Amino acid sequence: MKRLLALPILAALIVSACGGTGSGGAQATGGAGTAPAAKAVRIGLVTDVGGLNDKSFNTLANLGRQDAEKDLKVETKVTESKQQADYVPNLTSYAQQGYDLVISVGFLMTNSTWKVAKQFPNVKFAIVDGAPADDAGKTENLPNVANLFFAQQEAGYLVGVIAAEMAKAKVGKATNNTVCSMGGIPIPPVDTFIAGYQHALQTISPTTKILNGYSNDFVDQQKGKEVGLRHIDQGCDILFQVAGGSGLGYIQAAKEKGKYAIGVDADQADVAPGVVITSALKRVNKAVYDSIKAVKENTFKSGDTFFNAANEGIGLGKLDPVVPASAKAAADKALADIKSGAIKPKTDIAVK
Amino acid sequence: MTVDMVIGASVLAATLRLAAPILLAALGGVISERAGVVNIALEGSMLVGAFVGIVAAEQTDSIVIGVAAAIIAGTLLAGIHAIAAIHWRSDQIVSGMALNILALGLTSYLNFQLYGTTGTPADVPDLPTVADQSILVWVSLALVPLTHLFLFGTVSGLRLRAVGEHPRAAETVGIGVRRVRYAAVLASGALAGLGGAYLSLSVAHSFTDGMTAGRGFIGLAAVIFGKWSPIGALVAALLFGYGNALSTSLQGATIGDTRVPVQLLGTLPYLLTILAVAGFVGRSRPPAADGVPYEKEGH
Amino acid sequence: MSGGAPTATGPGPGGPAPSVRQPAMQWATGPAVPVISVIVALLLGAVFVAATGNDPIAAYAALARGAFGTPYDITETLVSAIPLVLTGLSVAVAFRTGLFNIGAEGQLLVGALAAGAVGARFAELPGPLLMPLVILAGILAGAGYGAIAGVLKAARGVNEVITTIMLNYIVVFVMHWLLQSGPMTAPSALGTPASARIGDGAILPVILPNELVPLSRLHAGILLAALAVAVFWFLLWRTSLGYELRAVGLGARAAAQAGIDPARRMALVMAIAGAFAGLAGMIQVSGVFQRVFDGFSSGYGFDAIAVALLGKNSPLGIVAAALLFGAFAHGGAIMQSNAGISSHLVSIIQALVLFVIAAEAIVRGIAGRSRRGRKPVEAIA
């Protein structure tokens, strides 16, 4: 008897809850206080399993979303994916609700985006760091999907120029002519950064010793720091990280041992001022912002869009005062040469 | 592969650094389980310790307050587990798992609220180092003989062990079983919180979501590996730390002409642990009343 | 650890030790406590949501709509629950025998890798041949991996808690290697570490026609899961082996008196546990992903521990607990997108549910079912 009482309560709770959605849930949950215009453009962003606070591309993508919401008066929502099996339902959820643009953040979602975009030909999609891939793993461009690619090797090349100039001229604490990098795991979106970096080093300062390592992790700071300390033991005095949260540990190793570090994705100068001499910027926020703007202005373009040096999709972060003017000049020249096509940074790692 | 990659000074130093947080969690686990309470929430205590330690140190600009706050935070989380496990006789594993999820959700949530996407400010005060190791590494090592002496050389330690082995008998000789268990669980949380402080304040100088990355669970494994003794836990933590140090130092090593895949090097600490347990440690017996809720007669 | 020795009370919930002859449907005899627990936890969660400046009604409305709002959402909740049912069975069968299997996660991954490898290697085979092979690969790989812990325990006395934790990590790194730059790495444009696609014959079909539930991903894995639940029940309560296993779970001494060798049974039971988890991995590959993605599991094997314990290691209880977790997994995403609730708050609410259910004593107190017999249920009704 007593038991039976509980079930109606639960049922009532659920029913009343559902009723709530039916009546006003659809629009009551609009973006931060902005009253939706007559026919507001609606944008849904789905992160990969890294989550919003990955301080890397999810964070930056979300930044682009927030900027767009402020500037462009569009209505935006975000969903963090907790597991890979959630990509399809999370994307589907926005598409089903008739959102104008659904953005998948990250190369992990190439196949999921293909699946959902095929089902919803009238909804536009954008995918950061990838193109829709069919079930066989083959890229298939879809008329309703924009593929946002980044020339990571160009960003890597630019910071590589700074590192090479400083190692060659033995600037400040960079006295050992040894320069290092650490990735999270050896996969293309990580390794292309490092490939460009090493290409610049080998071109500009062939005598510089190059080391590379991996933390096997994107979260664990201690693992990243241990790789950093090991590299410093082996003489490194400039350390470039491409390893998300784990990479913060790599920067910390440089800070603790009085060396230099180079950040990635976002401008990480604030992580350790005086230690982080510059960052390899990958402006995911710009890509997301531009895509939203294109949808709003009816200039959406499907297929590949490359974000590179030429369109400021990648770039060089704030330079620390220790970086000499000559190094900055060299980086500026490299930037111009990359834009003009005179320099084509490599995408394959030289020193593994 | 060179000798330096396997037993060089830098590898041994790395071993100590990597062992310290696991050792602190494991010592907590030893105390708690010796009193008869399984505390899977050590991971959660570490994580809240890591977070609160950073926030307190950053707000007050005092490293002492930071470490103290981390210990208190770890203790508080363990306190919830103690109430659940001892007072409500909850399933200790579910309660511990729930608190781990809670700790991860709560710290990630607050981290985002407090620091947004920019992360912890860079000007968190430093912990002193002694002989090129964080002071907390030495503290963790010093706690090994201290815990050993406490457990096996004091009346309180004897009582604690009695509560974990024969709570009924302990009660009949006038030991407050619940009181001892509360104290033990709180102590385990304090130690785990200190381990968290080490990770955030000494290793990383910042907090990132989920940064303890399973060290609390490895600590639990070290408890069993070490047969519920502080010295055994030290051996287990050192072995594990050594395996982890190797997985870094052996990067780039080759066998013949073949380069060892960097991903496979990651298995080293875990393989070493299994081999050591299977080869040398073997059977281990937990305290008889470990994990068993205690109920007074007549209730 | 409670799993340290096959003690009667180690794995079980705080209550009295279960009897060997106790009915399988134990949970079904007392759903009031878990149901009230969920309500209490949701109320606590509501306080939390409100404290963070969000609207609890809108939050729960979104959660409920997300999990059960449309037939499609219900199928998604089921898709999320399937691997949890199977890994839950894996953990439970070990618990029933007095062993703590923290290794369901690793066993699941090994099962997925084996299924993915076989499904891709023999992609040309027709379904009637390939599907049984893939299922067998998943089950056997999981069983073999689980058996390592069991054999080490039987032969060397190594505590299975250590072994299974370590084996979880080992397979994660091996998986990184296999899928990032190893023999299983797919030469494809996916841009992400993954294996090659499995053959069409290895894919578990979607069981609801698209006309009925558009977009549904609900695949035939749910039938395998249902079958596994039945096997679990039959094995434990309708076979002499099951009787022996449960006897071992109640205490090595009792088992020895009944003429059972606990050591040999331990190896066997860990293999059975691994088989359930390996099947879970196979189902995720064949039913959801059609290939193995690196890091595809977000910890099904860990959630499974909670699922098994919440479900009191009983078949129906495990199904109910897995559905609850599945509802949180799918509904939680909608809660974030539609009500703007941080995904971390969703985790916190989930933790509260778990915690309150674990702390049965509170709810029993409320429900007047405590052995101390305090307040009657009318107090909250």
mmCIF file with all atom_site columns, N, CA, C and O in Angstrom, chain C residues 134-162:
data_model
loop_
_atom_site.group_PDB
_atom_site.id
_atom_site.type_symbol
_atom_site.label_atom_id
_atom_site.label_alt_id
_atom_site.label_comp_id
_atom_site.label_asym_id
_atom_site.label_entity_id
_atom_site.label_seq_id
_atom_site.pdbx_PDB_ins_code
_atom_site.Cartn_x
_atom_site.Cartn_y
_atom_site.Cartn_z
_atom_site.occupancy
_atom_site.B_iso_or_equiv
_atom_site.pdbx_formal_charge
_atom_site.auth_seq_id
_atom_site.auth_comp_id
_atom_site.auth_asym_id
_atom_site.auth_atom_id
_atom_site.pdbx_PDB_model_num
ATOM 1   N N  . VAL C 1 134 ? 31.469 -12.576 -34.650 1.00 0.00 ? 134 VAL C N  1
ATOM 2   C CA . VAL C 1 134 ? 31.745 -11.312 -33.959 1.00 0.00 ? 134 VAL C CA 1
ATOM 3   C C  . VAL C 1 134 ? 31.271 -11.380 -32.516 1.00 0.00 ? 134 VAL C C  1
ATOM 4   O O  . VAL C 1 134 ? 31.962 -10.942 -31.587 1.00 0.00 ? 134 VAL C O  1
ATOM 5   N N  . ILE C 1 135 ? 30.086 -11.939 -32.334 1.00 0.00 ? 135 ILE C N  1
ATOM 6   C CA . ILE C 1 135 ? 29.563 -12.074 -30.964 1.00 0.00 ? 135 ILE C CA 1
ATOM 7   C C  . ILE C 1 135 ? 30.522 -12.934 -30.134 1.00 0.00 ? 135 ILE C C  1
ATOM 8   O O  . ILE C 1 135 ? 30.903 -12.590 -29.014 1.00 0.00 ? 135 ILE C O  1
ATOM 9   N N  . LEU C 1 136 ? 30.934 -14.046 -30.756 1.00 0.00 ? 136 LEU C N  1
ATOM 10  C CA . LEU C 1 136 ? 31.837 -14.966 -30.062 1.00 0.00 ? 136 LEU C CA 1
ATOM 11  C C  . LEU C 1 136 ? 33.166 -14.271 -29.731 1.00 0.00 ? 136 LEU C C  1
ATOM 12  O O  . LEU C 1 136 ? 33.702 -14.426 -28.633 1.00 0.00 ? 136 LEU C O  1
ATOM 13  N N  . ALA C 1 137 ? 33.667 -13.493 -30.685 1.00 0.00 ? 137 ALA C N  1
ATOM 14  C CA . ALA C 1 137 ? 34.933 -12.793 -30.463 1.00 0.00 ? 137 ALA C CA 1
ATOM 15  C C  . ALA C 1 137 ? 34.828 -11.864 -29.259 1.00 0.00 ? 137 ALA C C  1
ATOM 16  O O  . ALA C 1 137 ? 35.697 -11.846 -28.383 1.00 0.00 ? 137 ALA C O  1
ATOM 17  N N  . GLY C 1 138 ? 33.738 -11.091 -29.216 1.00 0.00 ? 138 GLY C N  1
ATOM 18  C CA . GLY C 1 138 ? 33.558 -10.165 -28.102 1.00 0.00 ? 138 GLY C CA 1
ATOM 19  C C  . GLY C 1 138 ? 33.474 -10.894 -26.775 1.00 0.00 ? 138 GLY C C  1
ATOM 20  O O  . GLY C 1 138 ? 34.141 -10.545 -25.800 1.00 0.00 ? 138 GLY C O  1
ATOM 21  N N  . ILE C 1 139 ? 32.660 -11.948 -26.758 1.00 0.00 ? 139 ILE C N  1
ATOM 22  C CA . ILE C 1 139 ? 32.449 -12.684 -25.504 1.00 0.00 ? 139 ILE C CA 1
ATOM 23  C C  . ILE C 1 139 ? 33.742 -13.368 -25.051 1.00 0.00 ? 139 ILE C C  1
ATOM 24  O O  . ILE C 1 139 ? 34.135 -13.275 -23.884 1.00 0.00 ? 139 ILE C O  1
ATOM 25  N N  . LEU C 1 140 ? 34.420 -14.030 -26.004 1.00 0.00 ? 140 LEU C N  1
ATOM 26  C CA . LEU C 1 140 ? 35.625 -14.769 -25.617 1.00 0.00 ? 140 LEU C CA 1
ATOM 27  C C  . LEU C 1 140 ? 36.744 -13.826 -25.175 1.00 0.00 ? 140 LEU C C  1
ATOM 28  O O  . LEU C 1 140 ? 37.447 -14.096 -24.198 1.00 0.00 ? 140 LEU C O  1
ATOM 29  N N  . ALA C 1 141 ? 36.907 -12.711 -25.885 1.00 0.00 ? 141 ALA C N  1
ATOM 30  C CA . ALA C 1 141 ? 37.967 -11.774 -25.498 1.00 0.00 ? 141 ALA C CA 1
ATOM 31  C C  . ALA C 1 141 ? 37.706 -11.226 -24.104 1.00 0.00 ? 141 ALA C C  1
ATOM 32  O O  . ALA C 1 141 ? 38.594 -11.167 -23.255 1.00 0.00 ? 141 ALA C O  1
ATOM 33  N N  . GLY C 1 142 ? 36.456 -10.824 -23.864 1.00 0.00 ? 142 GLY C N  1
ATOM 34  C CA . GLY C 1 142 ? 36.109 -10.320 -22.541 1.00 0.00 ? 142 GLY C CA 1
ATOM 35  C C  . GLY C 1 142 ? 36.331 -11.381 -21.475 1.00 0.00 ? 142 GLY C C  1
ATOM 36  O O  . GLY C 1 142 ? 36.892 -11.125 -20.405 1.00 0.00 ? 142 GLY C O  1
ATOM 37  N N  . ALA C 1 143 ? 35.909 -12.605 -21.793 1.00 0.00 ? 143 ALA C N  1
ATOM 38  C CA . ALA C 1 143 ? 36.043 -13.701 -20.829 1.00 0.00 ? 143 ALA C CA 1
ATOM 39  C C  . ALA C 1 143 ? 37.521 -13.966 -20.540 1.00 0.00 ? 143 ALA C C  1
ATOM 40  O O  . ALA C 1 143 ? 37.924 -14.146 -19.386 1.00 0.00 ? 143 ALA C O  1
ATOM 41  N N  . GLY C 1 144 ? 38.327 -13.985 -21.596 1.00 0.00 ? 144 GLY C N  1
ATOM 42  C CA . GLY C 1 144 ? 39.750 -14.235 -21.404 1.00 0.00 ? 144 GLY C CA 1
ATOM 43  C C  . GLY C 1 144 ? 40.391 -13.162 -20.545 1.00 0.00 ? 144 GLY C C  1
ATOM 44  O O  . GLY C 1 144 ? 41.183 -13.453 -19.642 1.00 0.00 ? 144 GLY C O  1
ATOM 45  N N  . TYR C 1 145 ? 40.020 -11.919 -20.818 1.00 0.00 ? 145 TYR C N  1
ATOM 46  C CA . TYR C 1 145 ? 40.630 -10.822 -20.062 1.00 0.00 ? 145 TYR C CA 1
ATOM 47  C C  . TYR C 1 145 ? 40.184 -10.873 -18.600 1.00 0.00 ? 145 TYR C C  1
ATOM 48  O O  . TYR C 1 145 ? 40.980 -10.659 -17.691 1.00 0.00 ? 145 TYR C O  1
ATOM 49  N N  . GLY C 1 146 ? 38.892 -11.186 -18.412 1.00 0.00 ? 146 GLY C N  1
ATOM 50  C CA . GLY C 1 146 ? 38.403 -11.317 -17.044 1.00 0.00 ? 146 GLY C CA 1
ATOM 51  C C  . GLY C 1 146 ? 39.081 -12.478 -16.333 1.00 0.00 ? 146 GLY C C  1
ATOM 52  O O  . GLY C 1 146 ? 39.414 -12.394 -15.145 1.00 0.00 ? 146 GLY C O  1
ATOM 53  N N  . ALA C 1 147 ? 39.314 -13.553 -17.078 1.00 0.00 ? 147 ALA C N  1
ATOM 54  C CA . ALA C 1 147 ? 39.884 -14.754 -16.468 1.00 0.00 ? 147 ALA C CA 1
ATOM 55  C C  . ALA C 1 147 ? 41.293 -14.509 -15.930 1.00 0.00 ? 147 ALA C C  1
ATOM 56  O O  . ALA C 1 147 ? 41.716 -15.156 -14.971 1.00 0.00 ? 147 ALA C O  1
ATOM 57  N N  . ILE C 1 148 ? 42.025 -13.538 -16.540 1.00 0.00 ? 148 ILE C N  1
ATOM 58  C CA . ILE C 1 148 ? 43.377 -13.247 -16.034 1.00 0.00 ? 148 ILE C CA 1
ATOM 59  C C  . ILE C 1 148 ? 43.300 -12.929 -14.545 1.00 0.00 ? 148 ILE C C  1
ATOM 60  O O  . ILE C 1 148 ? 44.053 -13.469 -13.725 1.00 0.00 ? 148 ILE C O  1
ATOM 61  N N  . ALA C 1 149 ? 42.347 -12.058 -14.204 1.00 0.00 ? 149 ALA C N  1
ATOM 62  C CA . ALA C 1 149 ? 42.212 -11.674 -12.794 1.00 0.00 ? 149 ALA C CA 1
ATOM 63  C C  . ALA C 1 149 ? 41.804 -12.879 -11.951 1.00 0.00 ? 149 ALA C C  1
ATOM 64  O O  . ALA C 1 149 ? 42.317 -13.077 -10.846 1.00 0.00 ? 149 ALA C O  1
ATOM 65  N N  . GLY C 1 150 ? 40.897 -13.698 -12.503 1.00 0.00 ? 150 GLY C N  1
ATOM 66  C CA . GLY C 1 150 ? 40.436 -14.855 -11.752 1.00 0.00 ? 150 GLY C CA 1
ATOM 67  C C  . GLY C 1 150 ? 41.534 -15.879 -11.539 1.00 0.00 ? 150 GLY C C  1
ATOM 68  O O  . GLY C 1 150 ? 41.701 -16.420 -10.445 1.00 0.00 ? 150 GLY C O  1
ATOM 69  N N  . VAL C 1 151 ? 42.321 -16.131 -12.602 1.00 0.00 ? 151 VAL C N  1
ATOM 70  C CA . VAL C 1 151 ? 43.394 -17.127 -12.494 1.00 0.00 ? 151 VAL C CA 1
ATOM 71  C C  . VAL C 1 151 ? 44.469 -16.650 -11.523 1.00 0.00 ? 151 VAL C C  1
ATOM 72  O O  . VAL C 1 151 ? 44.951 -17.417 -10.680 1.00 0.00 ? 151 VAL C O  1
ATOM 73  N N  . LEU C 1 152 ? 44.822 -15.375 -11.628 1.00 0.00 ? 152 LEU C N  1
ATOM 74  C CA . LEU C 1 152 ? 45.845 -14.856 -10.709 1.00 0.00 ? 152 LEU C CA 1
ATOM 75  C C  . LEU C 1 152 ? 45.363 -14.952 -9.265  1.00 0.00 ? 152 LEU C C  1
ATOM 76  O O  . LEU C 1 152 ? 46.135 -15.195 -8.350  1.00 0.00 ? 152 LEU C O  1
ATOM 77  N N  . LYS C 1 153 ? 44.067 -14.764 -9.077  1.00 0.00 ? 153 LYS C N  1
ATOM 78  C CA . LYS C 1 153 ? 43.524 -14.866 -7.730  1.00 0.00 ? 153 LYS C CA 1
ATOM 79  C C  . LYS C 1 153 ? 43.573 -16.320 -7.248  1.00 0.00 ? 153 LYS C C  1
ATOM 80  O O  . LYS C 1 153 ? 44.005 -16.597 -6.127  1.00 0.00 ? 153 LYS C O  1
ATOM 81  N N  . ALA C 1 154 ? 43.156 -17.211 -8.131  1.00 0.00 ? 154 ALA C N  1
ATOM 82  C CA . ALA C 1 154 ? 43.117 -18.619 -7.729  1.00 0.00 ? 154 ALA C CA 1
ATOM 83  C C  . ALA C 1 154 ? 44.526 -19.178 -7.527  1.00 0.00 ? 154 ALA C C  1
ATOM 84  O O  . ALA C 1 154 ? 44.803 -19.869 -6.559  1.00 0.00 ? 154 ALA C O  1
ATOM 85  N N  . ALA C 1 155 ? 45.446 -18.822 -8.464  1.00 0.00 ? 155 ALA C N  1
ATOM 86  C CA . ALA C 1 155 ? 46.770 -19.441 -8.428  1.00 0.00 ? 155 ALA C CA 1
ATOM 87  C C  . ALA C 1 155 ? 47.708 -18.745 -7.457  1.00 0.00 ? 155 ALA C C  1
ATOM 88  O O  . ALA C 1 155 ? 48.507 -19.391 -6.784  1.00 0.00 ? 155 ALA C O  1
ATOM 89  N N  . ARG C 1 156 ? 47.638 -17.413 -7.407  1.00 0.00 ? 156 ARG C N  1
ATOM 90  C CA . ARG C 1 156 ? 48.629 -16.683 -6.631  1.00 0.00 ? 156 ARG C CA 1
ATOM 91  C C  . ARG C 1 156 ? 48.006 -15.885 -5.494  1.00 0.00 ? 156 ARG C C  1
ATOM 92  O O  . ARG C 1 156 ? 48.708 -15.152 -4.803  1.00 0.00 ? 156 ARG C O  1
ATOM 93  N N  . GLY C 1 157 ? 46.700 -15.958 -5.380  1.00 0.00 ? 157 GLY C N  1
ATOM 94  C CA . GLY C 1 157 ? 46.040 -15.212 -4.307  1.00 0.00 ? 157 GLY C CA 1
ATOM 95  C C  . GLY C 1 157 ? 46.012 -13.724 -4.535  1.00 0.00 ? 157 GLY C C  1
ATOM 96  O O  . GLY C 1 157 ? 45.753 -12.948 -3.611  1.00 0.00 ? 157 GLY C O  1
ATOM 97  N N  . VAL C 1 158 ? 46.283 -13.303 -5.768  1.00 0.00 ? 158 VAL C N  1
ATOM 98  C CA . VAL C 1 158 ? 46.324 -11.862 -6.026  1.00 0.00 ? 158 VAL C CA 1
ATOM 99  C C  . VAL C 1 158 ? 44.917 -11.281 -5.967  1.00 0.00 ? 158 VAL C C  1
ATOM 100 O O  . VAL C 1 158 ? 44.001 -11.782 -6.615  1.00 0.00 ? 158 VAL C O  1
ATOM 101 N N  . ASN C 1 159 ? 44.781 -10.244 -5.187  1.00 0.00 ? 159 ASN C N  1
ATOM 102 C CA . ASN C 1 159 ? 43.480 -9.610  -5.042  1.00 0.00 ? 159 ASN C CA 1
ATOM 103 C C  . ASN C 1 159 ? 42.978 -9.078  -6.379  1.00 0.00 ? 159 ASN C C  1
ATOM 104 O O  . ASN C 1 159 ? 43.681 -8.357  -7.076  1.00 0.00 ? 159 ASN C O  1
ATOM 105 N N  . GLU C 1 160 ? 41.741 -9.437  -6.726  1.00 0.00 ? 160 GLU C N  1
ATOM 106 C CA . GLU C 1 160 ? 41.221 -9.078  -8.053  1.00 0.00 ? 160 GLU C CA 1
ATOM 107 C C  . GLU C 1 160 ? 41.017 -7.576  -8.195  1.00 0.00 ? 160 GLU C C  1
ATOM 108 O O  . GLU C 1 160 ? 40.942 -7.069  -9.326  1.00 0.00 ? 160 GLU C O  1
ATOM 109 N N  . VAL C 1 161 ? 40.916 -6.867  -7.084  1.00 0.00 ? 161 VAL C N  1
ATOM 110 C CA . VAL C 1 161 ? 40.740 -5.409  -7.193  1.00 0.00 ? 161 VAL C CA 1
ATOM 111 C C  . VAL C 1 161 ? 41.974 -4.779  -7.842  1.00 0.00 ? 161 VAL C C  1
ATOM 112 O O  . VAL C 1 161 ? 41.874 -3.963  -8.754  1.00 0.00 ? 161 VAL C O  1
ATOM 113 N N  . ILE C 1 162 ? 43.150 -5.195  -7.380  1.00 0.00 ? 162 ILE C N  1
ATOM 114 C CA . ILE C 1 162 ? 44.380 -4.663  -7.986  1.00 0.00 ? 162 ILE C CA 1
ATOM 115 C C  . ILE C 1 162 ? 44.440 -5.041  -9.457  1.00 0.00 ? 162 ILE C C  1
ATOM 116 O O  . ILE C 1 162 ? 44.626 -4.195  -10.330 1.00 0.00 ? 162 ILE C O  1
#
